[in-house]
């Protein structure tokens, strides 16, 4: 129970950090999506079911606290957690290329779902003019951050205060 509370507390801190400090380190209009990275890491280390559940809960929490359209972020993060979980099951989770690949896929999934949902709701977002360049920059930015943050998360997960009880 203590571990689950710690994981949830980390997620809440990430959501607060994402809305207060991270907008100041934007590159080409893109800020790092630490919550998505967190969901990817949980999916890689815990599996697709846990990744999907974490993506759903944290995506809904993020949508309620921040988002305009409740459910779009949640759906994208559920799929991102599931995909990351499958990658974590198929490959060695201590391989640092796995979180990079999972992050790039997760960014693409969440942004395409947002584009599709926003267009259904009446926004006229251009896929070629806005969404794909944004996906490329966001994938690159988050993909560069992924291995550095994954090393810290993986260490805490295997040896530190996020270690599973025996």
Short mmCIF file of C-alpha atoms in Angstrom, two decimals, residues 4 8 11 38-39 42-43 46-61 73-83 85:
data_model
loop_
_atom_site.label_atom_id
_atom_site.label_comp_id
_atom_site.label_asym_id
_atom_site.label_seq_id
_atom_site.Cartn_x
_atom_site.Cartn_y
_atom_site.Cartn_z
CA UNK A 4 1.14 2.50 -4.43
CA UNK A 8 0.46 8.07 -6.90
CA UNK A 11 2.28 11.26 -10.34
CA UNK A 38 6.13 8.11 -16.08
CA UNK A 39 3.32 6.02 -17.59
CA UNK A 42 5.49 1.99 -15.38
CA UNK A 43 4.27 0.11 -18.44
CA UNK A 46 5.12 -3.59 -14.76
CA UNK A 47 3.53 -4.83 -17.99
CA UNK A 48 0.68 -3.81 -20.30
CA UNK A 49 -2.18 -4.26 -17.82
CA UNK A 50 -0.55 -2.13 -15.14
CA UNK A 51 0.58 0.38 -17.79
CA UNK A 52 -2.94 0.67 -19.15
CA UNK A 53 -4.49 1.06 -15.70
CA UNK A 54 -1.87 3.63 -14.68
CA UNK A 55 -2.43 5.46 -17.98
CA UNK A 56 -6.18 5.49 -17.43
CA UNK A 57 -6.09 6.71 -13.84
CA UNK A 58 -3.35 9.28 -14.38
CA UNK A 59 -4.77 10.38 -17.72
CA UNK A 60 -8.19 10.97 -16.18
CA UNK A 61 -6.62 12.80 -13.22
CA UNK A 73 -5.78 12.44 -22.70
CA UNK A 74 -6.96 9.43 -20.77
CA UNK A 75 -7.52 7.33 -23.91
CA UNK A 76 -4.12 8.26 -25.33
CA UNK A 77 -2.35 7.48 -22.07
CA UNK A 78 -4.14 4.13 -21.69
CA UNK A 79 -2.93 3.06 -25.12
CA UNK A 80 0.55 4.45 -24.43
CA UNK A 81 0.80 2.44 -21.19
CA UNK A 82 -0.36 -0.73 -22.94
CA UNK A 83 2.08 -0.33 -25.84
CA UNK A 85 3.99 -2.64 -21.41
#
